[in-house]
Amino acid sequence: MSYVPKILIIDDEPRMCDSLRVLLSTYGYETQTSYNGKEAIECLARDRFDLVLLDIVMPDMSGHQIMDYINSQSFETLVIIMTGHASVDSAVESLRRGAYDYLRKPFDFEQLERRVKNALNQNKLKREYELINGKLELTEKRYQYLINASPDIIFTLNQEGKFTFLNGAVKSLLGYESGQLVGNHYTSIV
């Protein structure tokens, strides 16, 4: 079973929320709607969302305040701002607070769908990157354990033949601390 991205639509215009919910559901996304800031905060506290489509101007709370809440909770949720009150200052402030994208209402639904897809792809790539990094870190720890637990001396040399690394076996077998030999030519112990 494949992962279904979750999108929260926050707008004080119920028709806008419902239209976006229906549109995005046809693309296979799981959607929820919220018509005010308080309800949106409750949804965000209760569930994890990949993307939030957020109106800036609402009666009880601004979209920027909701973004501040998202940022304070360290949610890994991208935000696309949708506003009928677009201005350069508003766009700059939204992007400064971490918005992924900024749309001026009314907008074309194909344009919205492309931006949603781009945002979700960004999230997917970030999750895959973190997964790969986690696996790489685990592999590196296992490798270091094997190197350090080996009863044999394991070392690396640079191009001049000087030690750049020696494992702990050098102490038990030759009586040297590895730090004493790093930087010395290998012939110093032969």
Backbone as ProteinMPNN parsed JSONL, in Angstrom:
{"seq_chain_A": "MSYVPKILIIDDEPRMCDSLRVLLSTYGYETQTSYNGKEAIECLARDRFDLVLLDIVMPDMSGHQIMDYINSQSFETLVIIMTGHASVDSAVESLRRGAYDYLRKPFDFEQLERRVKNALNQNKLKREYELINGKLELTEKRYQYLINASPDIIFTLNQEGKFTFLNGAVKSLLGYESGQLVGNHYTSIV", "coords_chain_A": {"N_chain_A": [[0.837, -1.175, 0.0], [0.595, 2.176, -0.881], [1.861, 5.368, 0.243], [-0.33, 7.952, 1.244], [-0.517, 11.307, 0.802], [-1.3, 13.856, 3.219], [-3.362, 16.663, 3.419], [-4.097, 19.79, 4.802], [-6.585, 22.159, 4.569], [-7.003, 25.488, 5.095], [-9.188, 27.985, 5.421], [-11.341, 30.771, 5.653], [-13.503, 30.864, 4.023], [-16.01, 28.817, 3.353], [-16.875, 27.69, 0.876], [-14.595, 27.848, -0.722], [-12.839, 26.163, 0.7], [-14.262, 23.715, 0.492], [-14.341, 23.35, -2.304], [-11.594, 23.099, -2.888], [-11.022, 20.838, -1.356], [-12.548, 18.841, -2.661], [-11.401, 18.945, -5.238], [-8.648, 18.29, -4.712], [-8.953, 15.804, -3.56], [-9.706, 14.288, -5.74], [-7.294, 13.903, -6.947], [-6.183, 12.054, -5.382], [-5.301, 12.718, -2.844], [-5.437, 12.839, 0.741], [-7.63, 14.824, 2.454], [-8.387, 17.507, 4.75], [-10.483, 20.017, 6.155], [-10.553, 23.339, 7.49], [-12.145, 26.081, 8.96], [-11.365, 28.254, 10.447], [-8.829, 29.829, 12.518], [-8.524, 28.775, 15.153], [-9.73, 26.245, 15.024], [-8.042, 25.173, 13.089], [-5.581, 25.04, 14.451], [-6.248, 23.113, 16.345], [-6.654, 20.896, 14.651], [-4.042, 20.622, 13.628], [-2.672, 20.017, 15.965], [-3.731, 17.565, 16.575], [-3.289, 15.856, 14.422], [-0.961, 14.785, 11.846], [0.252, 16.561, 9.077], [1.192, 16.704, 5.65], [1.118, 18.899, 4.056], [-0.059, 22.252, 4.185], [-2.613, 24.271, 3.069], [-3.097, 27.586, 3.174], [-4.994, 30.361, 4.09], [-4.282, 33.812, 4.479], [-5.714, 35.938, 5.655], [-8.011, 35.822, 8.111], [-10.863, 35.744, 10.325], [-10.415, 35.197, 13.147], [-7.704, 34.692, 13.6], [-4.543, 35.285, 12.17], [-3.076, 33.978, 9.136], [-0.338, 34.015, 9.334], [0.058, 33.784, 12.08], [-0.762, 31.174, 12.449], [1.198, 29.906, 10.956], [3.37, 30.522, 12.593], [2.71, 28.935, 14.789], [2.922, 26.371, 13.628], [5.667, 26.377, 13.035], [6.706, 26.634, 15.649], [6.091, 24.187, 16.749], [7.679, 22.489, 15.406], [6.777, 21.007, 13.228], [6.972, 18.971, 10.359], [5.839, 20.209, 8.069], [4.85, 21.529, 5.051], [3.907, 24.78, 3.84], [1.589, 26.373, 1.812], [0.691, 29.512, 0.938], [-2.42, 31.078, 0.394], [-4.026, 33.805, -0.855], [-6.292, 36.554, -1.098], [-5.515, 39.036, -0.69], [-3.031, 39.92, -1.73], [0.279, 41.127, -1.562], [3.522, 42.634, -1.942], [4.831, 42.929, 0.515], [3.354, 41.155, 2.11], [3.896, 38.724, 0.825], [6.69, 38.565, 1.155], [6.859, 38.49, 3.961], [5.482, 36.092, 4.458], [7.14, 34.201, 3.185], [9.448, 34.621, 4.676], [8.645, 33.579, 7.078], [8.659, 30.964, 6.483], [7.042, 29.879, 4.448], [6.341, 27.665, 1.784], [5.354, 28.277, -0.714], [3.443, 30.799, -2.502], [0.328, 31.937, -3.332], [-1.86, 33.919, -5.259], [-5.236, 34.751, -4.876], [-7.939, 35.11, -7.17], [-6.967, 31.857, -8.243], [-5.695, 29.606, -10.705], [-6.827, 26.281, -10.915], [-5.237, 24.232, -11.987], [-2.733, 25.351, -11.728], [-2.543, 25.476, -8.929], [-2.63, 22.717, -8.37], [-0.216, 21.842, -9.563], [1.637, 23.179, -7.939], [1.062, 22.083, -5.459], [1.745, 19.425, -5.957], [4.503, 19.759, -6.458], [5.357, 20.662, -3.911], [4.73, 18.438, -2.309], [6.356, 16.527, -3.508], [8.817, 17.595, -2.821], [8.721, 17.219, -0.037], [8.666, 14.422, 0.008], [11.17, 13.797, -1.122], [12.803, 14.864, 0.861], [12.163, 13.201, 3.062], [13.1, 10.75, 2.032], [15.818, 11.343, 1.77], [16.517, 11.72, 4.474], [16.038, 9.133, 5.423], [17.926, 7.642, 3.949], [20.266, 8.871, 4.875], [20.116, 8.113, 7.576], [20.415, 5.33, 7.345], [22.974, 5.255, 6.255], [24.458, 6.371, 8.347], [24.084, 4.396, 10.326], [25.355, 2.226, 9.068], [27.941, 3.233, 8.982], [28.535, 3.363, 11.73], [28.493, 0.633, 12.366], [30.645, -0.243, 10.801], [32.756, 1.21, 11.991], [32.696, 0.005, 14.508], [33.434, -2.651, 13.857], [36.023, -2.217, 12.87], [37.313, -1.114, 15.123], [37.001, -3.188, 16.973], [38.478, -5.221, 15.997], [41.012, -7.739, 16.308], [43.311, -7.481, 14.924], [45.806, -5.239, 13.591], [44.609, -2.444, 12.028], [45.005, -0.071, 9.546], [45.41, 3.126, 7.872], [47.155, 4.768, 5.242], [48.652, 7.8, 4.03], [49.516, 9.388, 0.857], [52.231, 9.769, 1.111], [53.05, 7.702, 2.666], [52.544, 7.907, 5.339], [50.96, 7.336, 8.499], [47.464, 7.701, 8.751], [45.376, 6.767, 10.123], [44.934, 4.456, 12.798], [43.78, 1.507, 14.306], [42.654, 0.466, 17.629], [44.053, -1.896, 18.2], [46.748, -1.632, 17.825], [47.879, -0.775, 20.188], [47.677, -2.981, 21.975], [49.154, -4.894, 20.561], [51.603, -3.72, 19.738], [52.232, -1.831, 21.619], [51.999, 0.907, 21.287], [50.199, 4.015, 21.408], [47.539, 4.876, 19.258], [47.397, 7.568, 18.539], [50.028, 8.392, 18.845], [51.311, 7.469, 16.626], [50.023, 8.421, 14.357], [50.586, 10.412, 11.579], [53.232, 9.789, 11.46], [55.761, 8.09, 9.494], [55.263, 4.87, 8.067], [57.463, 3.21, 8.319], [58.544, 3.784, 10.749], [57.735, 1.997, 12.665], [58.539, -0.401, 11.763]], "CA_chain_A": [[0.0, 0.0, 0.0], [1.428, 3.367, -0.987], [1.605, 6.467, 1.156], [-1.263, 8.97, 0.756], [-0.228, 12.582, 1.459], [-2.406, 14.512, 3.916], [-3.372, 18.111, 3.218], [-5.058, 20.561, 5.582], [-6.989, 23.383, 3.887], [-7.465, 26.434, 6.111], [-9.729, 29.186, 4.787], [-12.609, 31.136, 6.28], [-14.558, 30.768, 3.017], [-16.345, 27.385, 3.244], [-16.942, 27.24, -0.527], [-13.216, 27.67, -1.178], [-12.357, 24.932, 1.339], [-14.933, 22.543, -0.073], [-13.882, 23.189, -3.69], [-10.23, 22.571, -2.86], [-11.078, 19.473, -0.825], [-13.032, 17.963, -3.734], [-10.381, 18.923, -6.293], [-7.449, 17.558, -4.295], [-9.342, 14.403, -3.324], [-9.712, 13.599, -7.04], [-5.903, 13.573, -7.251], [-5.776, 10.984, -4.483], [-4.802, 13.211, -1.569], [-6.351, 12.843, 1.875], [-7.773, 16.237, 2.802], [-9.252, 17.976, 5.824], [-10.697, 21.455, 6.041], [-10.742, 24.108, 8.711], [-12.672, 27.376, 8.558], [-10.826, 29.335, 11.276], [-7.523, 29.547, 13.098], [-8.617, 27.917, 16.342], [-10.008, 24.893, 14.526], [-6.835, 24.731, 12.387], [-4.595, 24.676, 15.474], [-6.694, 21.836, 16.907], [-6.355, 19.864, 13.643], [-2.589, 20.438, 13.572], [-2.244, 19.368, 17.209], [-4.299, 16.218, 16.613], [-2.885, 15.023, 13.3], [0.219, 15.221, 11.091], [-0.073, 16.886, 7.687], [2.333, 16.929, 4.77], [0.99, 20.211, 3.434], [-1.16, 23.109, 4.614], [-3.006, 25.372, 2.18], [-3.451, 28.514, 4.234], [-5.392, 31.739, 3.819], [-3.632, 34.707, 5.439], [-6.667, 36.798, 6.359], [-9.16, 35.13, 8.687], [-11.396, 36.602, 11.383], [-9.947, 34.978, 14.522], [-6.266, 34.512, 13.693], [-3.944, 35.428, 10.835], [-2.328, 32.834, 8.63], [1.024, 34.094, 9.861], [0.043, 33.234, 13.442], [-0.826, 29.714, 12.298], [2.546, 29.499, 10.546], [4.206, 30.584, 13.797], [2.397, 27.734, 15.569], [3.525, 25.234, 12.913], [7.119, 26.462, 13.241], [7.037, 26.406, 17.059], [5.909, 22.772, 17.053], [8.641, 21.762, 14.566], [6.113, 20.097, 12.302], [7.597, 18.92, 9.046], [4.695, 20.499, 7.217], [5.049, 22.659, 4.151], [2.764, 25.678, 3.793], [1.352, 27.213, 0.637], [-0.206, 30.613, 1.271], [-3.418, 31.473, -0.616], [-4.62, 35.036, -0.345], [-6.897, 37.534, -1.979], [-4.918, 40.312, -0.284], [-1.617, 39.758, -2.046], [1.151, 42.293, -1.666], [4.93, 42.257, -1.832], [5.135, 42.781, 1.945], [2.714, 39.922, 2.573], [4.651, 37.594, 0.271], [7.999, 38.516, 1.817], [6.635, 38.046, 5.338], [5.117, 34.669, 4.409], [8.333, 33.422, 2.86], [10.344, 34.756, 5.821], [8.14, 32.67, 8.119], [8.861, 29.584, 6.051], [6.089, 29.376, 3.452], [6.945, 27.011, 0.631], [4.89, 28.955, -1.922], [2.515, 31.902, -2.269], [-0.621, 32.046, -4.448], [-2.834, 35.007, -5.185], [-6.603, 34.385, -5.279], [-8.283, 33.746, -7.583], [-5.894, 31.162, -8.948], [-6.057, 28.52, -11.603], [-6.712, 25.016, -10.183], [-4.076, 23.476, -12.484], [-1.575, 25.976, -11.104], [-2.527, 24.994, -7.551], [-2.296, 21.289, -8.371], [1.226, 21.737, -9.839], [2.389, 23.63, -6.771], [0.852, 21.063, -4.424], [2.562, 18.27, -6.351], [5.909, 20.128, -6.22], [5.589, 20.694, -2.461], [4.699, 17.069, -1.791], [7.575, 15.88, -3.996], [9.897, 18.117, -1.97], [8.602, 16.501, 1.237], [9.043, 13.023, -0.235], [12.624, 13.761, -1.289], [13.407, 15.127, 2.171], [12.015, 11.978, 3.853], [14.007, 9.746, 1.478], [17.165, 11.77, 2.126], [16.712, 11.422, 5.898], [16.105, 7.679, 5.546], [19.228, 7.208, 3.427], [21.285, 9.344, 5.817], [20.027, 7.264, 8.754], [21.017, 4.037, 7.003], [24.404, 5.48, 6.089], [25.003, 6.569, 9.688], [24.103, 3.085, 10.967], [26.405, 1.446, 8.411], [29.224, 3.789, 9.421], [28.76, 2.934, 13.118], [28.845, -0.796, 12.32], [31.989, -0.32, 10.24], [33.675, 1.662, 13.026], [32.739, -1.032, 15.543], [34.232, -3.765, 13.337], [37.421, -1.783, 12.792], [37.86, -0.938, 16.471], [36.955, -4.451, 17.714], [39.344, -6.205, 15.346], [42.247, -8.049, 17.038], [44.423, -7.168, 14.029], [46.043, -3.816, 13.362], [44.04, -1.914, 10.787], [45.519, 1.291, 9.416], [45.404, 3.757, 6.544], [48.33, 5.598, 4.973], [48.47, 8.799, 2.97], [50.369, 9.142, -0.313], [53.649, 9.779, 1.511], [53.323, 6.533, 3.489], [52.37, 8.244, 6.764], [49.707, 6.857, 9.07], [46.357, 8.651, 8.946], [44.475, 6.106, 11.077], [45.277, 3.133, 13.322], [42.78, 1.092, 15.301], [43.15, 0.251, 18.985], [44.875, -3.108, 18.323], [48.159, -1.252, 17.809], [48.296, -0.653, 21.601], [47.872, -4.311, 22.569], [50.13, -5.677, 19.815], [52.918, -3.066, 19.621], [52.473, -0.969, 22.769], [51.871, 2.324, 20.922], [48.869, 4.622, 21.267], [47.367, 5.214, 17.843], [47.704, 8.99, 18.375], [51.483, 8.571, 18.771], [51.816, 7.071, 15.314], [49.386, 9.171, 13.266], [51.479, 11.445, 11.057], [54.573, 9.2, 11.28], [55.912, 7.176, 8.376], [55.068, 3.47, 8.515], [58.759, 2.568, 8.621], [58.917, 4.077, 12.129], [57.442, 0.837, 13.524], [59.014, -1.641, 11.13]], "C_chain_A": [[0.885, 1.243, 0.0], [0.956, 4.461, -0.038], [0.68, 7.498, 0.502], [-0.983, 10.272, 1.509], [-1.483, 13.21, 2.062], [-2.262, 16.027, 3.798], [-4.457, 18.724, 4.088], [-5.311, 21.871, 4.846], [-7.599, 24.306, 4.929], [-7.896, 27.72, 5.405], [-11.069, 29.49, 5.431], [-13.772, 31.16, 5.294], [-14.883, 29.283, 2.811], [-16.393, 26.877, 1.803], [-15.547, 26.988, -1.091], [-12.652, 26.376, -0.6], [-12.953, 23.696, 0.684], [-14.496, 22.29, -1.508], [-12.484, 22.58, -3.727], [-10.195, 21.138, -2.35], [-11.5, 18.495, -1.913], [-11.979, 17.829, -4.824], [-9.189, 18.055, -5.896], [-7.747, 16.093, -3.995], [-9.358, 13.625, -4.638], [-8.299, 13.223, -7.479], [-5.344, 12.526, -6.28], [-5.212, 11.435, -3.152], [-5.874, 13.075, -0.492], [-6.426, 14.289, 2.369], [-8.676, 16.433, 4.011], [-9.391, 19.478, 5.645], [-10.891, 22.061, 7.421], [-11.125, 25.522, 8.299], [-12.185, 28.528, 9.431], [-9.523, 28.877, 11.925], [-7.559, 28.598, 14.273], [-8.824, 26.457, 15.935], [-8.764, 24.325, 13.827], [-5.767, 24.274, 13.374], [-4.962, 23.331, 16.097], [-6.396, 20.693, 15.943], [-4.861, 19.561, 13.602], [-2.059, 19.746, 14.821], [-2.647, 17.896, 17.241], [-3.697, 15.297, 15.553], [-1.648, 15.604, 12.623], [-0.189, 15.439, 9.638], [1.214, 17.118, 6.908], [2.331, 18.357, 4.234], [-0.209, 20.938, 4.022], [-1.371, 24.167, 3.546], [-3.669, 26.392, 3.081], [-3.798, 29.9, 3.71], [-4.736, 32.623, 4.871], [-4.65, 35.453, 6.288], [-7.88, 35.979, 6.783], [-9.619, 35.931, 9.903], [-10.754, 36.414, 12.764], [-8.435, 34.965, 14.682], [-5.688, 34.657, 12.292], [-3.244, 34.131, 10.422], [-0.896, 32.821, 9.137], [1.098, 33.555, 11.287], [-0.021, 31.699, 13.399], [0.537, 29.184, 11.855], [3.504, 29.522, 11.736], [3.973, 29.356, 14.678], [3.05, 26.503, 14.929], [5.032, 25.22, 13.157], [7.504, 26.161, 14.686], [6.92, 24.939, 17.451], [6.862, 21.884, 16.255], [7.975, 20.698, 13.707], [6.884, 20.116, 10.987], [6.508, 19.071, 8.001], [5.027, 21.692, 6.345], [3.768, 23.475, 4.09], [2.748, 26.407, 2.461], [0.318, 28.247, 1.049], [-1.134, 30.876, 0.084], [-4.072, 32.742, -0.083], [-5.217, 35.891, -1.451], [-6.356, 38.921, -1.708], [-3.416, 40.275, -0.52], [-0.907, 41.104, -2.125], [2.584, 41.8, -1.544], [5.292, 42.036, -0.368], [4.578, 41.478, 2.503], [3.488, 38.696, 2.083], [5.999, 37.443, 0.958], [7.856, 37.986, 3.247], [6.296, 36.553, 5.384], [6.331, 33.799, 4.143], [9.346, 33.48, 4.007], [9.93, 33.798, 6.942], [8.175, 31.212, 7.674], [7.86, 29.033, 5.052], [6.846, 28.763, 2.279], [6.591, 27.769, -0.644], [3.81, 29.964, -1.546], [1.637, 32.047, -3.505], [-1.59, 33.198, -4.213], [-4.187, 34.495, -5.676], [-7.138, 35.451, -6.224], [-7.128, 33.135, -8.366], [-6.48, 30.039, -9.777], [-5.856, 27.192, -10.861], [-5.551, 24.153, -10.678], [-2.792, 24.022, -11.874], [-1.44, 25.498, -9.649], [-2.09, 23.536, -7.507], [-0.808, 21.084, -8.64], [2.041, 22.115, -8.61], [2.25, 22.652, -5.601], [1.733, 19.858, -4.717], [4.045, 18.552, -6.101], [6.239, 20.103, -4.727], [5.65, 19.277, -1.893], [5.91, 16.27, -2.273], [8.778, 16.321, -3.173], [9.906, 17.382, -0.629], [9.067, 15.056, 1.086], [10.559, 12.897, -0.37], [13.335, 13.983, 0.041], [13.322, 13.884, 3.053], [12.971, 10.894, 3.364], [15.454, 10.071, 1.826], [17.467, 11.431, 3.585], [16.818, 9.919, 6.132], [17.462, 7.154, 5.089], [20.344, 7.643, 4.368], [21.303, 8.497, 7.076], [20.672, 5.905, 8.513], [22.529, 4.158, 6.861], [25.087, 5.641, 7.448], [25.114, 5.231, 10.426], [25.207, 2.215, 10.378], [27.778, 1.919, 8.863], [29.539, 3.359, 10.853], [29.158, 1.458, 13.172], [30.278, -0.985, 11.827], [33.015, 0.094, 11.29], [33.806, 0.621, 14.141], [33.626, -2.198, 15.092], [35.712, -3.413, 13.3], [38.04, -1.729, 14.19], [37.876, -2.23, 17.281], [37.887, -5.515, 17.123], [40.6, -6.466, 16.185], [43.492, -7.743, 16.2], [44.583, -5.657, 13.892], [45.457, -3.449, 11.998], [44.47, -0.458, 10.711], [45.287, 1.802, 8.002], [46.634, 4.647, 6.463], [47.971, 6.656, 3.946], [49.447, 8.505, 1.838], [51.852, 9.114, 0.031], [54.003, 8.577, 2.385], [53.207, 6.811, 4.98], [51.006, 7.762, 7.239], [48.687, 7.996, 9.168], [45.344, 8.082, 9.93], [45.09, 4.786, 11.5], [44.213, 2.763, 14.337], [43.462, 0.796, 16.64], [44.044, -0.963, 19.151], [46.364, -2.781, 18.343], [48.702, -1.141, 19.24], [48.603, -2.038, 22.176], [48.956, -5.119, 21.852], [51.523, -5.052, 19.78], [53.241, -2.124, 20.77], [52.399, 0.522, 22.48], [50.408, 2.756, 20.999], [48.73, 5.014, 19.797], [47.7, 6.678, 17.58], [49.192, 9.277, 18.265], [52.003, 8.325, 17.36], [51.207, 7.85, 14.152], [50.306, 10.32, 12.872], [52.903, 10.942, 10.866], [54.567, 8.261, 10.079], [55.806, 5.744, 8.888], [56.361, 2.773, 8.881], [59.198, 2.842, 10.052], [58.593, 2.928, 13.069], [57.917, -0.471, 12.94], [60.361, -2.011, 11.702]], "O_chain_A": [[1.819, 1.343, 0.796], [-0.189, 4.471, 0.415], [0.88, 7.872, -0.653], [-1.187, 10.34, 2.721], [-2.575, 13.115, 1.503], [-1.195, 16.592, 4.041], [-5.591, 18.246, 4.115], [-4.375, 22.607, 4.534], [-8.591, 23.96, 5.571], [-7.066, 28.449, 4.861], [-11.845, 28.58, 5.724], [-14.905, 31.444, 5.681], [-14.117, 28.567, 2.166], [-15.992, 25.743, 1.539], [-15.337, 26.036, -1.844], [-12.054, 25.581, -1.324], [-12.238, 22.747, 0.361], [-14.299, 21.139, -1.898], [-12.22, 21.659, -4.5], [-9.428, 20.316, -2.852], [-10.886, 17.441, -2.074], [-11.696, 16.722, -5.283], [-8.77, 17.184, -6.659], [-6.878, 15.237, -4.16], [-9.056, 12.432, -4.652], [-8.126, 12.319, -8.296], [-4.171, 12.163, -6.356], [-4.693, 10.613, -2.396], [-7.067, 13.181, -0.774], [-5.4, 14.901, 2.666], [-9.592, 15.651, 4.266], [-8.527, 20.129, 5.058], [-11.324, 21.406, 8.368], [-10.512, 26.1, 7.402], [-12.553, 29.676, 9.182], [-9.168, 27.699, 11.884], [-6.715, 27.709, 14.381], [-8.164, 25.556, 16.453], [-8.467, 23.138, 13.957], [-5.122, 23.246, 13.166], [-4.087, 22.503, 16.349], [-5.935, 19.633, 16.366], [-4.456, 18.4, 13.548], [-1.103, 18.974, 14.746], [-1.973, 17.077, 17.867], [-3.605, 14.088, 15.765], [-1.327, 16.779, 12.806], [-0.883, 14.614, 9.044], [2.191, 17.654, 7.432], [3.383, 18.948, 3.989], [-1.239, 20.331, 4.318], [-0.438, 24.872, 3.16], [-4.698, 26.101, 3.692], [-3.021, 30.529, 2.992], [-4.642, 32.231, 6.034], [-4.474, 35.589, 7.498], [-8.663, 35.51, 5.957], [-8.845, 36.714, 10.453], [-10.568, 37.396, 13.483], [-7.928, 35.2, 15.779], [-6.292, 34.192, 11.325], [-2.877, 33.307, 11.259], [-0.309, 31.759, 9.345], [2.093, 32.935, 11.663], [0.596, 31.021, 14.221], [0.98, 28.135, 12.323], [4.352, 28.64, 11.87], [4.916, 28.803, 15.243], [3.662, 25.691, 15.623], [5.606, 24.172, 13.453], [8.516, 25.505, 14.93], [7.582, 24.496, 18.389], [6.851, 20.663, 16.412], [8.534, 19.624, 13.484], [7.385, 21.158, 10.563], [6.285, 18.192, 7.168], [5.436, 22.742, 6.842], [2.673, 22.939, 4.264], [3.75, 26.98, 2.034], [-0.792, 27.904, 1.458], [-0.704, 30.895, -1.069], [-4.613, 32.746, 1.023], [-4.716, 35.94, -2.574], [-6.693, 39.874, -2.41], [-2.629, 40.565, 0.381], [-1.424, 42.075, -2.678], [2.828, 40.68, -1.096], [5.98, 41.071, -0.037], [5.244, 40.784, 3.271], [3.707, 37.749, 2.838], [6.408, 36.335, 1.302], [8.635, 37.139, 3.685], [6.778, 35.835, 6.26], [6.526, 32.776, 4.8], [10.028, 32.491, 4.278], [10.778, 33.275, 7.664], [7.76, 30.325, 8.42], [7.829, 27.823, 4.827], [7.87, 29.29, 1.843], [7.416, 27.893, -1.549], [3.325, 29.98, -0.415], [2.145, 32.256, -4.606], [-2.07, 33.41, -3.099], [-4.284, 33.889, -6.743], [-6.792, 36.622, -6.062], [-6.403, 33.839, -9.069], [-7.608, 29.594, -9.564], [-4.813, 26.996, -10.237], [-4.944, 23.424, -9.894], [-1.879, 23.266, -11.544], [-0.344, 25.159, -9.202], [-1.256, 23.168, -6.679], [-0.19, 20.23, -8.005], [3.022, 21.448, -8.279], [3.199, 22.425, -4.851], [2.393, 19.333, -3.821], [4.765, 17.692, -5.593], [7.28, 19.583, -4.327], [6.526, 18.963, -1.088], [6.435, 15.432, -1.538], [9.655, 15.514, -2.865], [10.961, 16.973, -0.144], [9.781, 14.534, 1.943], [11.162, 11.991, 0.205], [14.358, 13.354, 0.312], [14.295, 13.539, 3.724], [13.584, 10.195, 4.171], [16.232, 9.171, 2.144], [18.541, 10.917, 3.898], [17.615, 9.481, 6.963], [18.072, 6.322, 5.761], [21.268, 6.873, 4.632], [22.374, 8.189, 7.6], [21.388, 5.388, 9.371], [23.275, 3.278, 7.29], [26.173, 5.103, 7.667], [26.124, 4.963, 11.078], [25.92, 1.537, 11.118], [28.673, 1.109, 9.101], [30.684, 3.027, 11.159], [30.05, 1.077, 13.931], [31.03, -1.791, 12.374], [34.028, -0.582, 11.467], [34.9, 0.388, 14.654], [34.467, -2.675, 15.854], [36.557, -4.231, 13.663], [39.143, -2.23, 14.414], [38.689, -2.361, 18.196], [38.053, -6.588, 17.703], [41.192, -5.527, 16.716], [44.607, -7.749, 16.723], [43.628, -4.898, 14.054], [45.769, -4.056, 10.974], [44.326, 0.297, 11.673], [45.011, 1.042, 7.074], [47.093, 5.203, 7.461], [47.102, 6.448, 3.1], [50.131, 7.481, 1.859], [52.643, 8.5, -0.684], [55.153, 8.447, 2.804], [53.712, 6.041, 5.797], [50.029, 7.776, 6.491], [49.006, 9.101, 9.608], [44.547, 8.823, 10.505], [45.69, 4.079, 10.69], [43.789, 3.599, 15.135], [44.685, 0.869, 16.759], [44.743, -1.06, 20.16], [47.161, -3.581, 18.833], [49.886, -1.394, 19.464], [49.651, -2.246, 22.786], [49.612, -5.951, 22.48], [52.521, -5.772, 19.792], [54.376, -1.665, 20.9], [52.711, 1.328, 23.356], [49.5, 1.981, 20.699], [49.701, 5.437, 19.17], [48.228, 7.007, 16.519], [49.59, 10.278, 17.67], [53.011, 8.9, 16.951], [51.806, 7.933, 13.08], [50.747, 11.099, 13.717], [53.701, 11.588, 10.188], [53.533, 7.714, 9.696], [56.213, 5.447, 10.011], [56.353, 1.834, 9.678], [60.133, 2.203, 10.535], [59.126, 2.884, 14.178], [57.729, -1.531, 13.537], [60.942, -3.022, 11.307]]}, "name": "protein", "num_of_chains": 1, "seq": "MSYVPKILIIDDEPRMCDSLRVLLSTYGYETQTSYNGKEAIECLARDRFDLVLLDIVMPDMSGHQIMDYINSQSFETLVIIMTGHASVDSAVESLRRGAYDYLRKPFDFEQLERRVKNALNQNKLKREYELINGKLELTEKRYQYLINASPDIIFTLNQEGKFTFLNGAVKSLLGYESGQLVGNHYTSIV"}
